[in-house]
Amino acid sequence: PVAVTLGSSNQDALIRYTRDGSEPDSLDALAGGPIPIAANTVLRARGFEDGLLPGPILSLSWFFGEERELPLISLVTDPDHLWDDDQGIYVLGDFYNPDYPHYGANFWQPWERPAHLEFYETDGSLVIAQDIGIRIHGGYTRALPQKSLRLIARNGYGEGSMDHEVFPGLDIDEFKYLVLRNAGNDWSRAHCRDGLMQRIAHASGVDHQGYRPAALFLNGEYWGVHNLRERLDPDYIESHKGFGEDEIDLIKEYDFVMAGDELHYEAMMEFIETNDLADPAVFAAVQGMMDTDDFLAYCALEVLFANYDWPGGNIKTWRPRNAGGIWRWLLYD
């Protein structure tokens, strides 16, 4: 057990968040002395003084007896940001379709909510502590009881990146986005297949996501194992390949432009569809537009892993916007 004493003279500013938003029986009882903590607890504190703006919100988490085989992620936010029918991102809300995957539910809205992130490494060290944004991530699996969460660093929250080598060996220590993935279609099964497959894909040279399982706590409540993943977006290309967002074309699902434009891609597809690839000259021209070895390895992996959402979906491809820029594929989901 530990005892925490707040330095502010306004001890009644203390709020103890739980999942249902309940407060201690008596805030006055907490004023003027140490607060004993002997179980997993999240505390948030803020100082107030007449004539001055409120002070910054301090968020701290205490955990007892948690094993350190996995990194521990603590997310702290106003419970209404998660559970309220009007604004909570984790619930159905009032205007949802009763049929799965419940389109119209709150968790299908593109809502971002402020939160505080603490990232504890397996040795117990606190390596990230900052305010971030959170939103629900993914497709149909949003309707599962345990949802994927996107973690978003913005300057408006205080810091524009989450700075830590989250994925050992990846040699990248700045992330604008991270995803706490619920394992997707593997949620009620092995809960690790996608991460395993992407680790297997590492030797192929095909672009893929970092993977690391982590234990998540929401407002101090254990929320199960999630899969820490990179987000495949322009920031991923910049951190892995060194090309900025204005230097690339990035396309999702054939026609959704995430960066740049689709003109080169459409010209390539038209050329492939209207010419005989058995002609060596034609095939050589295609190789000047796309990395055919990368495409072969990418297709082999998708077939080997039996990705039944592909090739109808789960497709992202990118190229540098320069004279020699050719298309490569990104493996995900």
Coordinates of C-alpha atoms in Angstrom, one line a residue, residues 19-158:
R19 CA -16.2 2.9 -14.9
D20 CA -19.6 4.3 -13.8
G21 CA -18.2 7.7 -12.9
S22 CA -18.7 7.3 -9.2
E23 CA -16.9 9.5 -6.7
P24 CA -15.6 8.7 -3.2
D25 CA -18.3 8.7 -0.5
S26 CA -17.0 12.0 0.8
L27 CA -14.6 14.3 -1.0
D28 CA -14.2 16.3 2.2
A29 CA -12.9 13.2 3.9
L30 CA -10.0 13.1 1.4
A31 CA -9.0 16.7 2.1
G32 CA -6.0 17.6 4.2
G33 CA -4.3 14.3 4.5
P34 CA -2.8 11.2 2.7
I35 CA -5.1 9.1 0.5
P36 CA -4.4 5.4 1.2
I37 CA -4.2 3.3 -2.0
A38 CA -4.0 -0.5 -1.7
A39 CA -5.6 -1.7 -5.0
N40 CA -5.5 -0.7 -8.6
T41 CA -6.6 2.9 -8.6
V42 CA -6.7 5.9 -11.0
L43 CA -6.6 9.4 -9.6
R44 CA -7.0 12.7 -11.4
A45 CA -6.4 16.1 -9.7
R46 CA -6.6 19.7 -10.7
G47 CA -5.9 22.9 -8.8
F48 CA -8.4 25.8 -8.6
E49 CA -8.0 29.4 -7.3
D50 CA -10.3 32.4 -7.6
G51 CA -9.3 34.7 -10.4
L52 CA -7.0 32.2 -12.1
L53 CA -7.6 29.7 -14.8
P54 CA -7.8 26.1 -13.6
G55 CA -4.5 24.3 -13.5
P56 CA -3.5 21.3 -15.7
I57 CA -5.1 18.0 -15.0
L58 CA -2.8 15.5 -13.3
S59 CA -3.6 11.8 -14.0
L60 CA -1.8 9.0 -12.2
S61 CA -2.4 5.2 -12.1
W62 CA -1.4 2.8 -9.4
F63 CA -1.3 -1.0 -10.1
F64 CA -0.6 -3.8 -7.6
G65 CA 0.4 -7.3 -8.3
E66 CA 0.2 -7.0 -12.1
E67 CA 2.7 -9.3 -13.8
R68 CA 5.1 -7.7 -16.2
E69 CA 5.3 -10.2 -19.0
L70 CA 3.4 -7.7 -21.1
P71 CA 3.6 -3.9 -21.3
L72 CA 0.7 -2.3 -19.4
I73 CA -1.4 0.5 -21.0
S74 CA -3.5 2.7 -18.8
L75 CA -6.1 5.0 -20.5
V76 CA -7.9 7.5 -18.3
T77 CA -10.8 9.6 -19.5
D78 CA -14.2 11.0 -18.3
P79 CA -16.4 7.9 -18.1
D80 CA -19.0 9.7 -20.2
H81 CA -16.5 9.7 -23.1
L82 CA -16.8 5.9 -23.1
W83 CA -20.2 4.9 -21.7
D84 CA -22.7 7.8 -22.0
D85 CA -25.5 7.1 -24.5
D86 CA -25.2 10.5 -26.1
Q87 CA -21.4 10.9 -26.3
G88 CA -19.8 7.6 -25.3
I89 CA -17.7 6.0 -28.1
Y90 CA -17.8 2.5 -26.7
V91 CA -21.6 2.0 -26.5
L92 CA -24.6 1.5 -28.8
G93 CA -26.2 4.8 -28.0
D94 CA -29.8 5.5 -29.0
F95 CA -29.8 5.4 -32.8
Y96 CA -28.4 2.0 -33.8
N97 CA -29.5 -0.7 -36.2
P98 CA -30.4 -3.8 -34.1
D99 CA -28.8 -6.1 -36.7
Y100 CA -25.0 -6.8 -36.5
P101 CA -22.8 -4.8 -36.9
H102 CA -25.2 -2.2 -35.6
Y103 CA -24.6 0.6 -38.0
G104 CA -25.6 4.0 -36.5
A105 CA -24.3 3.0 -33.1
N106 CA -22.0 5.4 -31.3
F107 CA -19.0 3.2 -31.9
W108 CA -19.5 3.7 -35.7
Q109 CA -19.2 7.5 -35.4
P110 CA -15.9 9.2 -36.2
W111 CA -15.7 10.7 -32.7
E112 CA -12.5 11.4 -30.9
R113 CA -12.3 11.9 -27.2
P114 CA -9.5 13.2 -24.9
A115 CA -7.8 10.8 -22.7
H116 CA -4.5 10.3 -20.7
L117 CA -2.1 7.6 -21.7
E118 CA 0.4 5.8 -19.4
F119 CA 2.6 3.2 -20.9
Y120 CA 4.5 0.9 -18.5
E121 CA 7.2 -1.3 -19.9
T122 CA 7.7 -4.9 -18.7
D123 CA 10.3 -3.7 -16.1
G124 CA 7.7 -1.4 -14.5
S125 CA 9.2 1.8 -15.9
L126 CA 6.7 4.5 -17.0
V127 CA 7.9 5.4 -20.6
I128 CA 5.0 7.4 -21.9
A129 CA 2.7 9.7 -19.9
Q130 CA 0.8 12.2 -21.9
D131 CA -2.7 13.4 -23.0
I132 CA -3.9 12.0 -26.3
G133 CA -7.1 11.4 -28.3
I134 CA -8.8 8.1 -28.6
R135 CA -11.4 6.8 -31.1
I136 CA -12.8 3.4 -32.0
H137 CA -10.9 1.7 -34.8
G138 CA -11.7 -0.9 -37.4
G139 CA -14.6 -2.3 -39.4
Y140 CA -17.2 -4.9 -38.4
T141 CA -15.3 -5.8 -35.3
R142 CA -16.4 -2.5 -33.7
A143 CA -19.5 -4.3 -32.7
L144 CA -17.6 -6.8 -30.5
P145 CA -17.6 -6.3 -26.7
Q146 CA -13.9 -5.6 -26.7
K147 CA -13.2 -2.9 -29.4
S148 CA -10.0 -1.6 -31.1
L149 CA -8.9 1.8 -30.0
R150 CA -6.8 4.3 -32.0
L151 CA -4.4 6.3 -29.9
I152 CA -3.7 9.8 -31.4
A153 CA -1.0 12.2 -30.5
R154 CA -1.8 15.9 -31.3
N155 CA -0.1 19.1 -30.4
G156 CA -3.5 20.3 -29.1
Y157 CA -3.2 17.7 -26.4
G158 CA 0.3 18.8 -25.5

